[in-house]
Coordinates of C-alpha atoms and ligand atoms in Angstrom, one line a residue:
Chain J
M6 CA 106.1 90.4 52.4
T7 CA 106.4 93.7 51.3
V8 CA 106.4 96.4 52.7
T9 CA 106.0 99.7 51.9
L10 CA 108.1 101.7 54.9
N11 CA 108.1 105.8 55.0
V12 CA 111.9 106.9 56.3
N13 CA 112.5 110.8 56.6
G14 CA 109.4 110.9 54.4
R15 CA 109.9 109.1 51.4
D16 CA 108.7 105.5 50.6
H17 CA 110.6 102.6 50.2
A18 CA 108.9 99.6 49.3
I19 CA 111.1 96.1 50.9
D20 CA 110.2 93.6 50.3
G21 CA 111.1 91.1 53.5
D22 CA 110.3 88.7 56.6
P23 CA 107.9 90.7 58.3
A24 CA 110.0 89.5 61.7
T25 CA 113.4 92.3 60.6
P26 CA 113.9 94.4 63.7
L27 CA 113.7 97.4 61.2
L28 CA 117.3 98.3 62.3
Y29 CA 118.6 96.0 60.0
V30 CA 116.0 97.5 57.0
L31 CA 117.8 100.8 57.8
R32 CA 121.5 99.6 57.6
D33 CA 121.2 96.4 55.7
D34 CA 119.0 97.9 52.8
L35 CA 118.8 101.8 52.8
A36 CA 122.6 102.3 53.4
L37 CA 121.6 104.5 56.5
N38 CA 124.6 104.3 59.2
G39 CA 123.4 106.2 61.4
A40 CA 121.3 103.8 64.1
K41 CA 124.0 101.7 65.9
Y42 CA 123.6 97.9 66.9
G43 CA 125.0 98.0 70.4
C44 CA 123.0 94.9 72.5
G45 CA 120.3 94.2 69.7
L46 CA 118.0 93.7 73.1
G47 CA 116.1 97.1 74.3
Q48 CA 119.1 97.8 76.1
C49 CA 120.6 100.4 75.1
G50 CA 119.9 103.1 72.4
A51 CA 122.4 103.4 70.5
C52 CA 119.9 102.3 67.3
T53 CA 117.2 104.8 69.1
V54 CA 115.1 106.2 65.6
L55 CA 111.3 108.2 66.1
V56 CA 108.5 106.3 65.0
D57 CA 105.9 108.5 65.4
D58 CA 107.1 111.4 65.9
K59 CA 108.4 108.8 69.9
P60 CA 111.9 107.0 70.3
V61 CA 111.9 103.2 70.1
F62 CA 114.4 101.1 69.9
A63 CA 114.4 100.1 66.1
C64 CA 116.5 97.0 67.1
V65 CA 113.4 94.9 68.9
T66 CA 110.9 97.4 66.3
P67 CA 110.0 94.3 64.2
L68 CA 108.7 95.3 60.5
A69 CA 105.6 94.5 60.8
T70 CA 104.7 97.3 63.1
L71 CA 105.4 99.8 60.5
A72 CA 103.2 100.5 57.9
G73 CA 102.0 103.5 57.7
R74 CA 104.0 105.3 60.1
R75 CA 106.9 107.9 59.3
V76 CA 110.7 106.5 60.8
R77 CA 112.9 109.5 61.5
T78 CA 116.0 109.2 62.0
V79 CA 119.8 110.6 62.3
E80 CA 119.8 110.9 58.7
G81 CA 116.6 113.3 57.7
L82 CA 117.0 115.8 61.2
G83 CA 119.5 118.3 58.7
N84 CA 121.9 120.7 61.0
G85 CA 120.2 121.6 63.7
K86 CA 120.8 123.1 67.2
L87 CA 120.4 120.2 68.6
Q88 CA 123.5 119.0 66.5
Q89 CA 125.0 122.0 67.0
A90 CA 124.9 122.1 70.4
F91 CA 125.9 118.3 71.0
A92 CA 130.1 119.4 68.7
T93 CA 130.3 123.0 71.1
E94 CA 129.9 120.6 74.0
Q95 CA 131.9 118.3 72.6
A96 CA 129.6 115.0 73.9
A97 CA 130.8 112.3 71.9
Q98 CA 133.1 110.3 72.1
C99 CA 133.6 107.3 70.3
G100 CA 130.2 108.6 68.9
Y101 CA 128.5 105.3 69.7
C102 CA 126.0 106.7 70.8
I103 CA 126.1 109.9 70.3
A104 CA 122.4 109.3 66.6
G105 CA 120.5 107.8 69.4
M106 CA 121.5 109.4 71.7
I107 CA 120.0 112.3 69.2
M108 CA 117.1 111.2 67.6
R109 CA 116.0 110.5 72.1
A110 CA 116.7 113.9 72.9
Q111 CA 115.4 115.2 69.8
A112 CA 111.8 113.8 70.6
L113 CA 111.6 115.3 74.0
L114 CA 112.2 118.2 72.3
E115 CA 109.2 118.4 70.1
R116 CA 107.2 117.9 72.5
N117 CA 109.2 119.8 75.1
P118 CA 110.4 122.9 73.8
S119 CA 112.3 124.0 77.5
P120 CA 112.6 120.6 79.8
S121 CA 113.7 121.0 83.4
E122 CA 116.8 118.4 84.3
A123 CA 114.4 115.8 85.5
Q124 CA 113.1 115.6 82.6
I125 CA 116.3 115.5 80.6
R126 CA 117.6 112.9 82.9
A127 CA 113.9 111.3 83.2
H128 CA 113.3 111.1 79.5
M129 CA 117.2 110.6 77.7
Q130 CA 117.8 107.7 81.4
P131 CA 117.3 104.4 78.9
N132 CA 120.2 105.5 76.2
L133 CA 123.6 104.6 77.5
C134 CA 127.0 105.8 77.0
R135 CA 130.0 103.4 77.1
C136 CA 132.6 106.2 76.8
G137 CA 131.1 108.1 80.2
T138 CA 129.9 111.2 78.4
H139 CA 126.3 111.5 80.5
M140 CA 127.2 114.2 81.7
R141 CA 128.0 116.2 78.1
I142 CA 125.5 114.1 76.5
L143 CA 123.5 116.0 79.3
R144 CA 124.3 119.3 79.4
A145 CA 123.8 120.0 75.7
V146 CA 120.6 118.6 75.5
R147 CA 120.4 121.9 78.3
R148 CA 121.9 123.5 75.9
A149 CA 120.0 122.3 72.5
A150 CA 116.5 123.2 74.8
E151 CA 118.0 126.8 76.1
A152 CA 119.4 128.2 72.5
P153 CA 116.8 129.7 71.2
Chain F
M1 CA 83.3 100.9 81.6
A2 CA 85.4 101.2 84.8
R3 CA 85.6 104.7 85.5
R4 CA 81.4 104.4 84.6
A5 CA 80.9 102.1 87.4
A6 CA 83.0 103.8 89.2
R7 CA 80.4 106.7 89.3
L8 CA 77.2 104.3 89.2
A9 CA 79.0 103.3 91.8
G10 CA 79.8 106.7 93.4
Y11 CA 76.3 107.4 93.6
V12 CA 75.6 104.3 95.2
L13 CA 77.6 105.1 97.8
C14 CA 76.3 108.5 98.1
G15 CA 72.4 107.3 98.4
V16 CA 73.7 104.1 101.5
L17 CA 75.3 106.7 103.2
A18 CA 72.9 108.9 103.1
A19 CA 71.9 108.1 106.1
G20 CA 75.9 108.3 107.7
A21 CA 75.0 111.4 106.2
I22 CA 73.5 112.3 109.1
A23 CA 75.7 109.8 111.4
L24 CA 77.7 112.2 110.8
A25 CA 76.3 114.4 113.8
L26 CA 76.6 111.3 116.0
S27 CA 80.3 110.0 114.0
H28 CA 82.3 112.9 114.6
R29 CA 85.2 113.1 115.5
A30 CA 87.0 115.4 117.8
S31 CA 90.3 117.9 116.8
I32 CA 93.8 116.1 119.2
A33 CA 96.0 119.1 120.8
A34 CA 98.5 119.5 117.9
I35 CA 102.0 119.4 120.5
P36 CA 104.8 120.8 119.4
R37 CA 107.0 118.7 117.4
P38 CA 108.5 116.3 119.7
D39 CA 112.3 116.4 120.5
P40 CA 113.6 113.7 118.1
A41 CA 116.5 112.7 121.2
S42 CA 113.7 112.5 123.2
F43 CA 112.7 108.8 121.6
A44 CA 115.2 105.4 122.5
K45 CA 117.3 104.7 119.7
D46 CA 116.4 100.5 119.5
L47 CA 113.1 101.9 119.2
V48 CA 113.4 103.6 116.7
E49 CA 115.3 101.3 115.2
R50 CA 112.5 98.5 115.5
G51 CA 110.0 100.6 113.8
A52 CA 111.8 101.4 110.8
A53 CA 111.7 97.4 110.2
L54 CA 107.9 98.0 110.6
A55 CA 108.2 100.5 108.6
R56 CA 109.8 99.2 105.5
I57 CA 108.0 96.1 106.1
G58 CA 104.3 98.1 106.5
N59 CA 105.5 99.4 102.8
C60 CA 105.0 103.2 104.1
A61 CA 107.3 104.4 101.8
V62 CA 105.4 103.4 98.7
C63 CA 102.6 105.5 98.8
H64 CA 104.1 108.2 101.3
T65 CA 107.2 109.5 99.0
Q66 CA 107.0 110.4 94.9
A67 CA 109.1 109.7 92.4
G68 CA 112.0 111.3 92.8
G69 CA 111.5 112.6 96.4
A70 CA 111.8 113.3 100.0
L71 CA 111.3 110.2 101.8
Y72 CA 108.1 109.6 103.3
A73 CA 107.1 113.5 102.1
G74 CA 103.8 112.7 99.8
G75 CA 102.8 113.9 96.9
R76 CA 102.9 110.0 95.6
A77 CA 99.6 110.2 93.1
L78 CA 97.7 107.2 93.3
A79 CA 95.1 105.7 90.8
T80 CA 91.7 104.0 92.3
P81 CA 88.3 103.5 90.7
F82 CA 86.8 106.5 92.2
G83 CA 89.6 109.3 91.7
T84 CA 93.1 109.9 92.2
I85 CA 94.6 109.9 95.3
Y86 CA 97.8 111.2 97.1
G87 CA 100.0 110.1 100.0
T88 CA 100.3 112.4 102.2
N89 CA 103.2 114.0 103.8
I90 CA 104.5 111.3 107.0
T91 CA 107.1 113.6 108.0
P92 CA 107.4 115.3 111.2
D93 CA 107.1 118.9 109.5
E94 CA 105.1 120.8 111.9
A95 CA 103.3 122.5 109.2
S96 CA 101.9 120.2 107.1
G97 CA 103.4 116.8 107.8
I98 CA 102.4 115.4 111.6
G99 CA 104.8 116.6 113.8
S100 CA 102.3 118.5 115.8
W101 CA 100.9 114.8 116.7
P102 CA 100.8 113.4 120.2
K103 CA 101.4 109.7 119.2
D104 CA 97.4 109.1 120.8
A105 CA 96.4 110.6 117.2
F106 CA 98.8 109.2 115.7
A107 CA 97.7 105.2 117.0
R108 CA 93.4 107.2 116.3
A109 CA 94.5 107.7 112.6
L110 CA 96.5 103.8 111.8
R111 CA 93.2 102.5 113.9
E112 CA 90.3 104.4 113.2
G113 CA 91.6 107.2 110.2
V114 CA 90.8 110.0 111.5
A115 CA 94.2 112.3 110.6
R116 CA 94.9 114.8 113.9
D117 CA 91.7 117.7 113.4
G118 CA 89.5 115.0 113.9
T119 CA 89.5 115.0 109.8
H120 CA 87.7 111.2 107.9
L121 CA 90.7 109.9 106.4
Y122 CA 90.1 107.9 102.3
P123 CA 90.6 104.1 103.5
A124 CA 93.5 104.2 100.7
F125 CA 94.9 104.2 104.1
P126 CA 95.1 100.9 104.7
Y127 CA 93.8 101.1 108.4
E128 CA 90.8 98.8 108.1
H129 CA 94.4 96.0 108.5
F130 CA 96.1 98.6 110.8
N131 CA 92.9 98.4 112.9
A132 CA 94.7 96.1 114.9
L133 CA 98.1 97.2 115.3
A134 CA 99.9 96.7 118.7
D135 CA 100.7 99.4 120.8
A136 CA 104.5 98.8 121.1
D137 CA 104.5 98.7 116.9
I138 CA 102.5 101.5 116.9
D139 CA 105.2 103.1 119.3
A140 CA 108.1 102.1 117.2
L141 CA 106.7 103.6 113.9
Y142 CA 105.7 107.2 116.2
A143 CA 109.1 107.2 117.3
F144 CA 110.9 106.2 114.2
L145 CA 109.0 108.8 111.9
M146 CA 108.7 111.6 114.9
T147 CA 112.5 111.1 114.2
R148 CA 113.4 111.5 110.8
P149 CA 113.8 114.8 108.7
A150 CA 110.7 117.6 108.7
V151 CA 110.2 118.1 105.2
A152 CA 107.9 120.7 103.8
Q153 CA 105.6 119.3 101.5
Q154 CA 101.6 119.6 101.0
A155 CA 100.4 116.9 99.5
P156 CA 97.9 117.8 96.5
A157 CA 93.8 117.5 96.8
N158 CA 92.5 114.4 95.3
R159 CA 90.8 114.3 93.0
L160 CA 87.5 112.4 93.3
I161 CA 85.1 111.7 91.4
P162 CA 81.6 113.2 92.5
P163 CA 80.5 113.0 96.0
L164 CA 83.2 111.4 96.7
G165 CA 84.7 114.3 98.0
F166 CA 82.7 115.1 100.8
R167 CA 84.6 113.6 104.2
P168 CA 81.8 113.4 106.8
L169 CA 81.0 110.4 104.2
L170 CA 83.7 107.8 105.5
A171 CA 81.8 107.8 108.5
G172 CA 79.5 106.1 106.9
W173 CA 81.9 103.7 105.5
K174 CA 83.5 103.0 108.3
L175 CA 79.6 102.5 110.8
L176 CA 79.7 99.8 107.0
F177 CA 82.5 97.9 106.4
L178 CA 85.8 99.4 109.4
H179 CA 86.1 97.0 112.2
R180 CA 87.5 96.1 114.4
D181 CA 90.0 93.2 115.1
A182 CA 92.1 91.3 116.5
A183 CA 95.7 91.0 116.7
P184 CA 96.8 87.2 115.1
A185 CA 98.9 85.4 117.6
D186 CA 101.2 83.8 115.3
R187 CA 103.7 86.4 113.9
G188 CA 103.7 85.4 110.1
A189 CA 99.6 86.3 109.9
Y190 CA 100.4 89.2 111.7
L191 CA 102.6 90.9 109.4
V192 CA 100.6 89.9 106.0
Q193 CA 96.9 90.2 108.0
V194 CA 98.3 93.5 109.1
L195 CA 101.0 95.8 109.1
A196 CA 102.0 94.7 105.6
H197 CA 98.8 94.9 104.4
C198 CA 99.1 92.6 101.6
G199 CA 94.6 92.2 101.1
A200 CA 95.1 96.4 100.6
C201 CA 96.2 94.6 97.1
H202 CA 96.0 90.9 96.5
T203 CA 91.5 90.7 98.3
P204 CA 89.3 92.1 95.2
R205 CA 87.5 95.2 96.9
N206 CA 83.0 95.6 97.0
G207 CA 81.3 98.1 94.4
L208 CA 82.6 100.5 97.5
G209 CA 85.3 99.8 97.3
A210 CA 85.7 97.6 100.9
E211 CA 87.9 94.7 100.5
R212 CA 85.6 91.0 100.4
R213 CA 86.6 89.8 104.2
D214 CA 84.9 86.7 102.2
R215 CA 87.1 86.4 100.0
P216 CA 90.3 87.4 101.1
F217 CA 93.1 86.4 98.8
A218 CA 91.3 85.0 95.5
G219 CA 93.2 88.5 93.7
G220 CA 92.7 92.1 93.2
W221 CA 93.6 94.8 91.5
S222 CA 96.3 97.3 92.6
E223 CA 96.4 101.0 90.2
G224 CA 95.3 99.7 87.4
W225 CA 97.6 96.3 87.8
Y226 CA 95.4 92.8 88.6
A227 CA 97.1 91.3 91.7
P228 CA 97.6 87.8 91.9
P229 CA 95.2 85.6 93.8
L230 CA 96.9 84.6 97.1
D231 CA 94.8 81.4 97.6
G232 CA 94.1 77.8 96.5
S233 CA 92.9 79.7 92.7
N234 CA 97.1 81.6 92.7
P235 CA 97.7 80.5 88.8
S236 CA 100.9 79.7 88.8
H237 CA 102.7 77.5 86.3
R238 CA 105.9 75.6 89.6
A239 CA 104.7 76.4 92.9
W240 CA 105.5 78.9 95.0
S241 CA 107.2 77.1 98.1
E242 CA 108.2 79.3 101.1
D243 CA 111.7 79.4 100.4
R244 CA 111.1 81.5 96.5
I245 CA 108.3 83.1 98.3
A246 CA 111.5 84.4 101.2
G247 CA 113.4 85.3 98.1
Y248 CA 110.9 86.9 95.9
L249 CA 110.2 89.4 98.3
R250 CA 113.7 89.8 99.3
T251 CA 114.7 90.3 95.8
G252 CA 112.2 91.2 93.9
F253 CA 112.5 88.4 91.4
D254 CA 112.5 84.4 91.8
S255 CA 113.5 82.2 88.9
N256 CA 110.4 79.2 89.3
H257 CA 108.3 83.0 88.8
A258 CA 109.9 86.1 87.5
A259 CA 110.7 89.6 88.0
A260 CA 108.4 91.8 90.9
A261 CA 105.7 93.9 88.4
G262 CA 103.4 96.8 88.4
P263 CA 103.2 97.9 91.9
M264 CA 104.5 94.8 94.0
G265 CA 107.8 96.4 92.7
P266 CA 108.0 98.9 95.7
V267 CA 106.9 96.4 97.5
A268 CA 109.9 94.0 97.5
R269 CA 112.0 97.4 97.3
S270 CA 110.6 97.7 100.6
L271 CA 110.0 94.7 102.3
S272 CA 114.6 94.2 100.6
G273 CA 115.3 96.4 103.9
A274 CA 113.0 94.0 106.6
P275 CA 114.7 92.0 109.0
D276 CA 114.9 87.6 107.7
A277 CA 112.8 87.1 110.3
D278 CA 109.6 88.9 109.8
I279 CA 110.2 88.0 106.4
R280 CA 111.4 84.1 106.6
A281 CA 107.5 84.4 109.6
I282 CA 106.1 86.1 106.0
A283 CA 106.3 83.7 103.4
A284 CA 105.5 81.0 106.3
Y285 CA 102.2 81.9 106.0
V286 CA 101.4 83.0 102.8
A287 CA 102.7 79.6 102.0
K288 CA 99.9 77.5 104.1
W289 CA 97.3 80.1 102.0
I290 CA 99.0 79.7 98.0
R291 CA 97.6 76.3 96.1
Q292 CA 100.6 73.8 96.3
A293 CA 102.1 72.5 93.3
P294 CA 104.6 69.4 92.0
D295 CA 107.0 71.9 89.3
A296 CA 105.7 71.9 86.2
P297 CA 108.3 71.7 82.7
A298 CA 108.3 74.9 81.1
L299 CA 105.8 74.9 78.9
D300 CA 106.3 75.9 75.1
R301 CA 103.4 75.1 73.0
R302 CA 105.7 77.6 69.8
E303 CA 104.3 75.9 66.6
A304 CA 100.5 74.8 67.9
A305 CA 100.7 78.7 69.6
A306 CA 101.6 80.1 65.5
Q307 CA 99.9 79.2 63.6
I308 CA 96.7 79.8 66.2
Q309 CA 98.3 83.8 66.3
P310 CA 101.1 84.3 63.1
A311 CA 100.8 87.9 63.8
G312 CA 101.7 87.5 66.9
A313 CA 104.6 85.2 66.0
T314 CA 105.9 87.8 63.7
L315 CA 105.9 90.2 66.4
F316 CA 107.3 87.8 68.8
A317 CA 110.5 87.1 66.5
G318 CA 110.5 90.0 65.5
A319 CA 110.5 92.6 69.3
C320 CA 110.7 89.6 71.6
A321 CA 112.1 86.8 70.8
A322 CA 116.1 87.6 71.8
C323 CA 116.4 87.6 75.1
H324 CA 112.5 85.0 75.1
E325 CA 112.8 82.8 72.5
N326 CA 114.6 79.3 74.2
G327 CA 118.5 79.6 74.0
A328 CA 119.0 83.6 73.7
P329 CA 121.8 85.0 76.0
M330 CA 118.8 86.2 78.1
M331 CA 118.2 82.0 79.2
L332 CA 121.4 81.1 79.5
Q333 CA 122.3 82.9 82.3
G334 CA 118.7 81.5 84.2
R335 CA 115.9 83.8 83.7
P336 CA 112.8 82.1 83.9
P337 CA 111.1 81.1 80.7
L338 CA 107.5 83.3 80.2
S339 CA 105.7 80.2 81.2
F340 CA 107.4 80.8 85.1
G341 CA 105.5 84.2 85.2
T342 CA 102.5 85.3 87.0
P343 CA 100.9 86.8 84.3
L344 CA 100.3 85.0 81.7
H345 CA 97.7 82.0 84.0
E346 CA 95.9 85.4 84.8
T347 CA 92.4 85.3 84.5
T348 CA 92.0 89.2 83.3
P349 CA 95.2 90.4 80.4
R350 CA 96.4 93.5 82.2
D351 CA 99.4 92.2 83.5
A352 CA 101.0 90.9 80.3
I353 CA 100.5 94.0 78.6
L354 CA 100.6 96.1 81.0
I355 CA 104.8 94.6 81.2
V356 CA 104.5 94.4 77.3
L357 CA 103.9 98.9 77.7
Q358 CA 105.6 100.2 80.1
G359 CA 108.7 97.2 80.7
L360 CA 110.4 96.0 84.4
A361 CA 112.2 98.3 86.6
P362 CA 115.0 96.4 87.7
P363 CA 113.2 94.5 91.0
L364 CA 115.4 95.5 93.5
G365 CA 116.8 100.3 91.8
D366 CA 119.0 100.7 89.4
S367 CA 121.0 98.0 88.3
G368 CA 119.5 94.2 87.4
P369 CA 117.6 92.8 84.8
A370 CA 115.6 94.9 83.0
M371 CA 113.0 94.7 79.9
P372 CA 112.3 98.5 77.4
A373 CA 109.1 99.6 77.0
F374 CA 106.9 98.8 73.7
G375 CA 104.4 101.2 74.7
D376 CA 105.2 103.5 71.3
T377 CA 106.8 100.0 69.8
F378 CA 103.0 98.4 69.1
D379 CA 98.9 99.7 68.2
D380 CA 96.6 98.6 70.0
R381 CA 96.1 95.7 67.3
Q382 CA 99.7 94.7 67.5
L383 CA 100.0 93.9 70.8
A384 CA 96.7 92.3 71.5
D385 CA 98.0 89.9 68.0
L386 CA 101.2 90.2 70.7
T387 CA 100.0 89.2 74.1
A388 CA 96.6 86.2 72.9
Y389 CA 100.2 84.5 71.2
L390 CA 102.1 84.8 74.3
R391 CA 98.6 83.3 75.7
A392 CA 98.4 80.3 73.2
R393 CA 102.5 80.2 73.6
F394 CA 103.2 80.1 77.1
S395 CA 99.4 79.0 79.4
T396 CA 97.0 76.0 79.3
Q397 CA 94.5 78.6 80.0
P398 CA 91.2 79.6 77.3
A399 CA 92.0 82.3 75.7
W400 CA 91.7 86.1 76.6
S401 CA 89.5 88.3 74.6
S402 CA 87.9 90.8 73.7
L403 CA 92.4 92.8 73.4
E404 CA 92.7 95.6 71.2
R405 CA 90.2 97.0 74.2
E406 CA 92.0 95.5 76.6
V407 CA 95.2 96.6 74.8
A408 CA 93.3 100.0 74.9
A409 CA 91.9 100.5 78.3
A410 CA 95.0 99.2 80.0
R411 CA 97.1 102.2 78.3
K412 CA 94.6 104.9 80.2
E413 CA 94.1 103.0 83.5
G414 CA 97.5 101.4 83.7
N415 CA 100.0 103.5 86.4
A416 CA 103.8 103.5 86.2
P417 CA 105.6 102.1 89.4
Ligands
LIG22 S1 120.9 98.0 70.0 FE1 118.9 98.9 70.7 S2 118.5 98.8 71.8 FE2 121.3 98.5 72.0
LIG23 S1 130.4 108.1 72.8 FE1 130.8 105.5 73.3 S2 130.0 105.5 73.4 FE2 128.7 108.0 73.6

């Protein structure tokens, strides 16, 4: 089956099993390696991307769900204030979770440019950092929210 | 639909209870004089401890605490067919809580649904059940609540369908539906029927929101979730023995069924801290009601379901199989197969849909098995296909109809617990 997949504003004709998780398509077919494979079970958020501006786990998002929808990955984000804030706060240790963290935070800031601390924490809750830099990650999101 | 029906019911209520409004003059309730907050030290410690255990079984904190908020300080929104009601502050703050309530005002509220100042309380507060509370238990609950930290926090105003904001109507409602029940002698019956008020969710309600006494535990609704029957029509695939019920209430999980979902999640969290003897008594009583069935092997009609619902099979393979397919790592840890959960056997697809939309929190709080939310992954059509596949594969009940509409309704009406 061929699915037309729109990623970061560009259409790609993907020929494959419609049950294939989006994460594999991004990494194996499109060489977009920002989203990471952590658990493959929707439990860690390393694979988080945006589908129609909402954060989803790409590892449990079948290709079949994506016809006509817009996928955005960290590669499509450019170098904005969110990435800058992550760098300034030195939020990354090994960095494995960071693309997912940034995409989840991006969804929040697009919807709500000045979230409260409680909103940030509730929103970021599904994503896990194995290195334990959650406090820095939260600081980075807060910094980005406060940046002009 | 439900909203229109509720609105209609609202007007019916208005008509029927015009008489009630007249009866209002008769049923006007006096205000009970305020007192200064009782000194916490004036309550015996063992009385307070008994009250703490009773509050756990009564699930007081579930409705009277908002997410992330101070315990018992209220503010939690409760969605009902008649609008949104906010749990009130039951900490001993004198102004915004119940600190100025003498014990007889507290007892009157529990038994008759009347606040200290004489206003009628909505039956979302289960005085239909609490009216049979034992005096000694009311004493203990009073001692417990009066010794909690006082929190100044006013509950938001309720948002109800007109004319239901007019509280005197409730006097008429009570004339019709509030029965004075004797407390059952059996401990389990008392806890289930009175204190734990299980029927508030598990018993169907009539058009005016009163529990149907002719159909106890036949399955009801709670915050947009279906609360499955606890009687002979319980549709579980595996038996609910007394031990399994006790374990489920204690831990929010049973390996022959599933994890507590929806409003049952917070209830299980509350019950996890209740005394063991009481949990056993509740389980023994529920076991008398609930359908007993021999343990059947897991049900899996994989090939047939894929033929009936190929689109759903594809979605399952991509989104669900990594955890739920036979032989998946999670299954090898002893998690129950999907056929063991109740939702896929229920008459309504609501619970199954909501669990996929919202995911499942770990049963007892921060750690434990959790399912991610798929609400932003699937559109209504896709989730309808997936739900149809799940039903065909893991249940022998007839296919659900109008699933796409059911998904849209579930998105609108299902409260996140
Ligand atoms: S890799 Fe997708 S959530 Fe962990
Ligand atoms: S930085 Fe290593 S997992 Fe987050």
